[in-house]
Structure formats: structure tokens, C-alpha cells
Amino acid sequence: ANGSHSLVVKAYDAAGNVGTSPAVTFNINNGIGDLIVNGGFENKTTGWTAAPGIITTKAGQNAHGGKYKAWMNGYGTVHTDTLAQSVTLPAALTSAQLSFWLSIDTEETVTTVIKDTLTLKLKDSTGKVLATLGSWSNLDKGAFKNLSFDLTSYKGKTVQLYFEGIENGTKQTSFVIDDVSLIAK
């Protein structure tokens, strides 16, 4: 269990003699664990606020793990999708690492102009943007990549992870998010 512990070792010989060591005190910190609810989306929208149809098993884009994924955009029309979850980072944590898998598929043929974007912002409880953690576009197309961000500096606060996908209406770009975790120790 977490906390301070004391250990004493006793040794017995065949004659029944007992030797006892001095007490050794040590601390255990097993960590806090994953603060994200339903990071693999397998329980559908549980824990998430999402635009309709984003959390899906629909064919056309694969999940990174399991059956469900968050599939943002992919319409080829002017469209905005959002996906969010609020988490409270305990004040006692020593580290908080956000990670998720992202796949980007696009039919955009230009290789130098950003047409469609996905942005990950960190917001406070009032909706104020605390930080923009990352931004990706049709220029970043490719298979699943693992992305990670250090959120330790936000300990003691409630923050919202806010993904926003914006398509411009020419050709489709799909942003697929899966296996989101926020490991706090």
C-alpha cells in the first residue's frame, strides 16, 4: 500500500535462536493511475463530450486498439467536430503524462498548404484556453503515431482536454484518435 512502512527481518536457526534486524523504514508510492475515463472509447461516450457520431465503430477508418475510436471530420465539407473530457489533476502528483494515438487520412493532394486541422487545447473550468498542446493538419497524414505531453505543471487543477477538428470543404481529412491516457504518479 502507499505510505510509510517499516520492515524488520527475523532469522531462526535449528537450535531455536532468533536474530532480529534493526527496523528499516521506507515509503511506497504506487502512483495515482490513469485519470482518463474510457480512453479507448470502448464504453462509447462515457466520460467524453463529443459531437454526434464521432465515437464510433464505423468502417472506413481503423481503431488503434479495440473496436471503437474517435473519428473526427472526414466529410469533405465545411465542418467542425469537437471531443472533450475534463480531469482533475491531484495536487500531490509528481508527474502527469498525457498520451494518445493519432492517425490522419486525407484526400487533399496539395503538399504545402494546410487545408484541414486538428488542434488539442487545454482549457480551465471556465473554458479559458490554458495552452495549445498540439496542432496537426492534412500535411501530417500517416498511420497511427503515439503523441505525448507533460501536464505535471497543472497539478491541483481541473482541466479539459479539448480536441477540435476543422475541415475547409474541399476534400476529406479524417483525424482518428484512440487509446487516450493521462498517467499520474
PDB file of C-alpha atoms in Angstrom:
ATOM      1  CA  ALA A   1       0.000   0.000   0.000  1.00  0.00           C
ATOM      2  CA  ASN A   2       1.054   3.616  -0.470  1.00  0.00           C
ATOM      3  CA  GLY A   3       2.643   5.291   2.558  1.00  0.00           C
ATOM      4  CA  SER A   4       5.441   4.835   5.046  1.00  0.00           C
ATOM      5  CA  HIS A   5       6.313   1.287   6.122  1.00  0.00           C
ATOM      6  CA  SER A   6       8.776  -0.347   8.482  1.00  0.00           C
ATOM      7  CA  LEU A   7      10.428  -3.708   7.886  1.00  0.00           C
ATOM      8  CA  VAL A   8      12.106  -5.992  10.446  1.00  0.00           C
ATOM      9  CA  VAL A   9      13.775  -9.248   9.457  1.00  0.00           C
ATOM     10  CA  LYS A  10      13.961 -12.239  11.824  1.00  0.00           C
ATOM     11  CA  ALA A  11      16.221 -15.252  11.261  1.00  0.00           C
ATOM     12  CA  TYR A  12      15.782 -18.569  13.057  1.00  0.00           C
ATOM     13  CA  ASP A  13      18.331 -21.359  13.312  1.00  0.00           C
ATOM     14  CA  ALA A  14      17.838 -25.086  14.016  1.00  0.00           C
ATOM     15  CA  ALA A  15      18.563 -24.591  17.741  1.00  0.00           C
ATOM     16  CA  GLY A  16      15.689 -22.073  18.055  1.00  0.00           C
ATOM     17  CA  ASN A  17      17.852 -18.973  18.260  1.00  0.00           C
ATOM     18  CA  VAL A  18      16.335 -15.791  16.795  1.00  0.00           C
ATOM     19  CA  GLY A  19      18.206 -12.866  15.307  1.00  0.00           C
ATOM     20  CA  THR A  20      16.282  -9.612  14.699  1.00  0.00           C
ATOM     21  CA  SER A  21      17.458  -6.823  12.423  1.00  0.00           C
ATOM     22  CA  PRO A  22      17.018  -3.150  13.161  1.00  0.00           C
ATOM     23  CA  ALA A  23      13.895  -1.655  11.603  1.00  0.00           C
ATOM     24  CA  VAL A  24      14.216  -0.225   8.115  1.00  0.00           C
ATOM     25  CA  THR A  25      11.712   2.482   7.160  1.00  0.00           C
ATOM     26  CA  PHE A  26      10.709   3.102   3.532  1.00  0.00           C
ATOM     27  CA  ASN A  27       7.996   4.835   1.510  1.00  0.00           C
ATOM     28  CA  ILE A  28       5.839   3.365  -1.234  1.00  0.00           C
ATOM     29  CA  ASN A  29       4.218   5.442  -3.983  1.00  0.00           C
ATOM     30  CA  ASN A  30       2.357   3.249  -6.449  1.00  0.00           C
ATOM     31  CA  GLY A  31       1.140   6.266  -8.366  1.00  0.00           C
ATOM     32  CA  ILE A  32      -2.306   7.582  -8.918  1.00  0.00           C
ATOM     33  CA  GLY A  33      -3.042   5.835 -12.212  1.00  0.00           C
ATOM     34  CA  ASP A  34      -4.894   6.760 -15.379  1.00  0.00           C
ATOM     35  CA  LEU A  35      -7.105   9.828 -14.924  1.00  0.00           C
ATOM     36  CA  ILE A  36      -8.860   9.463 -18.298  1.00  0.00           C
ATOM     37  CA  VAL A  37     -12.241   7.761 -18.275  1.00  0.00           C
ATOM     38  CA  ASN A  38     -12.812   5.410 -21.220  1.00  0.00           C
ATOM     39  CA  GLY A  39      -9.643   6.344 -23.104  1.00  0.00           C
ATOM     40  CA  GLY A  40     -10.161   3.576 -25.656  1.00  0.00           C
ATOM     41  CA  PHE A  41     -13.770   4.663 -26.295  1.00  0.00           C
ATOM     42  CA  GLU A  42     -14.972   1.067 -25.832  1.00  0.00           C
ATOM     43  CA  ASN A  43     -17.740   2.330 -23.495  1.00  0.00           C
ATOM     44  CA  LYS A  44     -18.897   4.685 -26.260  1.00  0.00           C
ATOM     45  CA  THR A  45     -19.303   8.273 -25.000  1.00  0.00           C
ATOM     46  CA  THR A  46     -18.795   7.525 -21.284  1.00  0.00           C
ATOM     47  CA  GLY A  47     -16.507  10.232 -19.888  1.00  0.00           C
ATOM     48  CA  TRP A  48     -16.478  12.234 -23.123  1.00  0.00           C
ATOM     49  CA  THR A  49     -18.403  15.142 -24.569  1.00  0.00           C
ATOM     50  CA  ALA A  50     -18.421  14.651 -28.309  1.00  0.00           C
ATOM     51  CA  ALA A  51     -20.195  15.852 -31.407  1.00  0.00           C
ATOM     52  CA  PRO A  52     -22.684  13.190 -32.592  1.00  0.00           C
ATOM     53  CA  GLY A  53     -21.189  10.231 -34.448  1.00  0.00           C
ATOM     54  CA  ILE A  54     -17.556  10.865 -33.521  1.00  0.00           C
ATOM     55  CA  ILE A  55     -17.141   7.903 -31.166  1.00  0.00           C
ATOM     56  CA  THR A  56     -17.853   5.027 -33.493  1.00  0.00           C
ATOM     57  CA  THR A  57     -17.094   1.576 -34.887  1.00  0.00           C
ATOM     58  CA  LYS A  58     -17.998   2.747 -38.388  1.00  0.00           C
ATOM     59  CA  ALA A  59     -15.946   1.172 -41.184  1.00  0.00           C
ATOM     60  CA  GLY A  60     -13.559   3.288 -43.217  1.00  0.00           C
ATOM     61  CA  GLN A  61     -11.011   4.117 -40.500  1.00  0.00           C
ATOM     62  CA  ASN A  62      -9.452   1.612 -38.123  1.00  0.00           C
ATOM     63  CA  ALA A  63      -9.204   1.927 -34.362  1.00  0.00           C
ATOM     64  CA  HIS A  64      -5.734   1.720 -32.835  1.00  0.00           C
ATOM     65  CA  GLY A  65      -6.968  -0.805 -30.252  1.00  0.00           C
ATOM     66  CA  GLY A  66     -10.367  -2.400 -29.657  1.00  0.00           C
ATOM     67  CA  LYS A  67     -13.367  -1.622 -31.853  1.00  0.00           C
ATOM     68  CA  TYR A  68     -14.212   1.984 -31.035  1.00  0.00           C
ATOM     69  CA  LYS A  69     -12.306   5.138 -31.907  1.00  0.00           C
ATOM     70  CA  ALA A  70     -12.956   8.874 -32.081  1.00  0.00           C
ATOM     71  CA  TRP A  71     -13.200   9.684 -35.803  1.00  0.00           C
ATOM     72  CA  MET A  72     -13.229  13.426 -36.319  1.00  0.00           C
ATOM     73  CA  ASN A  73     -14.106  15.067 -39.635  1.00  0.00           C
ATOM     74  CA  GLY A  74     -13.750  13.081 -42.883  1.00  0.00           C
ATOM     75  CA  TYR A  75     -16.748  14.683 -44.603  1.00  0.00           C
ATOM     76  CA  GLY A  76     -15.104  16.772 -47.324  1.00  0.00           C
ATOM     77  CA  THR A  77     -17.453  19.646 -46.460  1.00  0.00           C
ATOM     78  CA  VAL A  78     -17.099  22.686 -44.221  1.00  0.00           C
ATOM     79  CA  HIS A  79     -17.374  21.010 -40.837  1.00  0.00           C
ATOM     80  CA  THR A  80     -16.172  21.299 -37.228  1.00  0.00           C
ATOM     81  CA  ASP A  81     -16.021  18.379 -34.769  1.00  0.00           C
ATOM     82  CA  THR A  82     -15.177  18.562 -31.072  1.00  0.00           C
ATOM     83  CA  LEU A  83     -14.208  15.994 -28.447  1.00  0.00           C
ATOM     84  CA  ALA A  84     -13.541  16.838 -24.788  1.00  0.00           C
ATOM     85  CA  GLN A  85     -13.009  15.396 -21.324  1.00  0.00           C
ATOM     86  CA  SER A  86     -12.393  17.193 -18.013  1.00  0.00           C
ATOM     87  CA  VAL A  87      -9.951  15.739 -15.495  1.00  0.00           C
ATOM     88  CA  THR A  88      -8.750  16.796 -12.066  1.00  0.00           C
ATOM     89  CA  LEU A  89      -5.015  16.501 -11.534  1.00  0.00           C
ATOM     90  CA  PRO A  90      -4.333  15.763  -7.842  1.00  0.00           C
ATOM     91  CA  ALA A  91      -2.120  18.318  -6.087  1.00  0.00           C
ATOM     92  CA  ALA A  92       0.096  15.529  -4.712  1.00  0.00           C
ATOM     93  CA  LEU A  93       1.125  14.089  -8.049  1.00  0.00           C
ATOM     94  CA  THR A  94       4.768  14.138  -9.120  1.00  0.00           C
ATOM     95  CA  SER A  95       4.165  13.603 -12.837  1.00  0.00           C
ATOM     96  CA  ALA A  96       1.260  13.600 -15.291  1.00  0.00           C
ATOM     97  CA  GLN A  97       1.791  12.296 -18.810  1.00  0.00           C
ATOM     98  CA  LEU A  98      -0.950  12.634 -21.429  1.00  0.00           C
ATOM     99  CA  SER A  99      -0.675  10.337 -24.425  1.00  0.00           C
ATOM    100  CA  PHE A 100      -2.868   9.247 -27.309  1.00  0.00           C
ATOM    101  CA  TRP A 101      -2.639   7.675 -30.737  1.00  0.00           C
ATOM    102  CA  LEU A 102      -3.464   9.749 -33.824  1.00  0.00           C
ATOM    103  CA  SER A 103      -3.952   8.676 -37.430  1.00  0.00           C
ATOM    104  CA  ILE A 104      -4.553  11.198 -40.223  1.00  0.00           C
ATOM    105  CA  ASP A 105      -6.026  10.191 -43.581  1.00  0.00           C
ATOM    106  CA  THR A 106      -6.651  12.766 -46.296  1.00  0.00           C
ATOM    107  CA  GLU A 107      -7.712  13.059 -49.914  1.00  0.00           C
ATOM    108  CA  GLU A 108      -6.119  16.520 -50.118  1.00  0.00           C
ATOM    109  CA  THR A 109      -3.489  16.440 -52.868  1.00  0.00           C
ATOM    110  CA  VAL A 110      -1.646  19.635 -52.011  1.00  0.00           C
ATOM    111  CA  THR A 111       1.511  19.010 -50.008  1.00  0.00           C
ATOM    112  CA  THR A 112       2.367  22.548 -48.962  1.00  0.00           C
ATOM    113  CA  VAL A 113      -0.953  24.145 -47.935  1.00  0.00           C
ATOM    114  CA  ILE A 114      -2.853  23.438 -44.723  1.00  0.00           C
ATOM    115  CA  LYS A 115      -6.491  22.776 -45.574  1.00  0.00           C
ATOM    116  CA  ASP A 116      -7.882  20.867 -42.566  1.00  0.00           C
ATOM    117  CA  THR A 117      -6.720  20.972 -38.937  1.00  0.00           C
ATOM    118  CA  LEU A 118      -6.956  19.198 -35.612  1.00  0.00           C
ATOM    119  CA  THR A 119      -5.988  21.166 -32.501  1.00  0.00           C
ATOM    120  CA  LEU A 120      -5.632  19.942 -28.923  1.00  0.00           C
ATOM    121  CA  LYS A 121      -6.156  22.656 -26.340  1.00  0.00           C
ATOM    122  CA  LEU A 122      -6.080  22.541 -22.570  1.00  0.00           C
ATOM    123  CA  LYS A 123      -8.845  24.645 -21.018  1.00  0.00           C
ATOM    124  CA  ASP A 124      -9.711  25.582 -17.447  1.00  0.00           C
ATOM    125  CA  SER A 125     -13.164  25.096 -15.874  1.00  0.00           C
ATOM    126  CA  THR A 126     -14.380  28.424 -17.296  1.00  0.00           C
ATOM    127  CA  GLY A 127     -13.384  27.491 -20.857  1.00  0.00           C
ATOM    128  CA  LYS A 128     -10.311  29.737 -20.918  1.00  0.00           C
ATOM    129  CA  VAL A 129      -7.504  28.240 -23.017  1.00  0.00           C
ATOM    130  CA  LEU A 130      -4.506  27.466 -20.790  1.00  0.00           C
ATOM    131  CA  ALA A 131      -2.353  26.045 -23.589  1.00  0.00           C
ATOM    132  CA  THR A 132      -2.444  24.705 -27.115  1.00  0.00           C
ATOM    133  CA  LEU A 133      -0.733  21.346 -26.766  1.00  0.00           C
ATOM    134  CA  GLY A 134      -0.587  20.477 -30.454  1.00  0.00           C
ATOM    135  CA  SER A 135      -1.910  21.129 -33.914  1.00  0.00           C
ATOM    136  CA  TRP A 136      -1.970  18.764 -36.882  1.00  0.00           C
ATOM    137  CA  SER A 137      -3.211  19.068 -40.453  1.00  0.00           C
ATOM    138  CA  ASN A 138      -3.683  17.286 -43.759  1.00  0.00           C
ATOM    139  CA  LEU A 139       0.089  17.779 -44.218  1.00  0.00           C
ATOM    140  CA  ASP A 140       0.699  15.358 -41.304  1.00  0.00           C
ATOM    141  CA  LYS A 141      -1.114  12.424 -42.899  1.00  0.00           C
ATOM    142  CA  GLY A 142       0.017   8.975 -41.882  1.00  0.00           C
ATOM    143  CA  ALA A 143      -0.621   5.851 -39.839  1.00  0.00           C
ATOM    144  CA  PHE A 144      -1.116   5.928 -36.078  1.00  0.00           C
ATOM    145  CA  LYS A 145       1.550   7.817 -34.130  1.00  0.00           C
ATOM    146  CA  ASN A 146       1.813   7.994 -30.368  1.00  0.00           C
ATOM    147  CA  LEU A 147       1.874  11.569 -29.092  1.00  0.00           C
ATOM    148  CA  SER A 148       2.564  12.630 -25.512  1.00  0.00           C
ATOM    149  CA  PHE A 149       2.524  15.791 -23.428  1.00  0.00           C
ATOM    150  CA  ASP A 150       3.666  16.590 -19.898  1.00  0.00           C
ATOM    151  CA  LEU A 151       0.807  18.056 -17.822  1.00  0.00           C
ATOM    152  CA  THR A 152       2.614  17.998 -14.459  1.00  0.00           C
ATOM    153  CA  SER A 153       2.573  21.794 -14.203  1.00  0.00           C
ATOM    154  CA  TYR A 154      -1.253  21.689 -14.000  1.00  0.00           C
ATOM    155  CA  LYS A 155      -1.340  19.620 -10.789  1.00  0.00           C
ATOM    156  CA  GLY A 156      -4.060  20.660  -8.378  1.00  0.00           C
ATOM    157  CA  LYS A 157      -6.263  21.929 -11.220  1.00  0.00           C
ATOM    158  CA  THR A 158      -9.243  20.685 -13.162  1.00  0.00           C
ATOM    159  CA  VAL A 159      -8.510  20.910 -16.871  1.00  0.00           C
ATOM    160  CA  GLN A 160     -10.368  19.995 -20.027  1.00  0.00           C
ATOM    161  CA  LEU A 161      -8.723  18.217 -22.943  1.00  0.00           C
ATOM    162  CA  TYR A 162     -10.373  19.815 -25.970  1.00  0.00           C
ATOM    163  CA  PHE A 163      -9.844  18.396 -29.469  1.00  0.00           C
ATOM    164  CA  GLU A 164     -11.215  20.481 -32.337  1.00  0.00           C
ATOM    165  CA  GLY A 165     -11.189  19.273 -35.947  1.00  0.00           C
ATOM    166  CA  ILE A 166     -11.948  21.745 -38.748  1.00  0.00           C
ATOM    167  CA  GLU A 167     -12.441  20.849 -42.412  1.00  0.00           C
ATOM    168  CA  ASN A 168     -12.460  23.531 -45.092  1.00  0.00           C
ATOM    169  CA  GLY A 169     -14.817  21.860 -47.561  1.00  0.00           C
ATOM    170  CA  THR A 170     -12.619  20.775 -50.429  1.00  0.00           C
ATOM    171  CA  LYS A 171     -11.570  17.156 -49.837  1.00  0.00           C
ATOM    172  CA  GLN A 172     -11.901  14.997 -46.744  1.00  0.00           C
ATOM    173  CA  THR A 173      -9.370  14.730 -43.953  1.00  0.00           C
ATOM    174  CA  SER A 174     -10.049  12.230 -41.171  1.00  0.00           C
ATOM    175  CA  PHE A 175      -8.425  12.590 -37.763  1.00  0.00           C
ATOM    176  CA  VAL A 176      -8.694   9.344 -35.761  1.00  0.00           C
ATOM    177  CA  ILE A 177      -7.876   9.440 -32.040  1.00  0.00           C
ATOM    178  CA  ASP A 178      -7.640   6.356 -29.827  1.00  0.00           C
ATOM    179  CA  ASP A 179      -6.181   4.999 -26.591  1.00  0.00           C
ATOM    180  CA  VAL A 180      -6.053   8.290 -24.700  1.00  0.00           C
ATOM    181  CA  SER A 181      -4.417   8.129 -21.253  1.00  0.00           C
ATOM    182  CA  LEU A 182      -3.278  10.563 -18.599  1.00  0.00           C
ATOM    183  CA  ILE A 183      -0.978   8.661 -16.254  1.00  0.00           C
ATOM    184  CA  ALA A 184      -0.428  10.427 -12.948  1.00  0.00           C
ATOM    185  CA  LYS A 185       2.163   9.382 -10.396  1.00  0.00           C
TER     186      LYS A 185
END
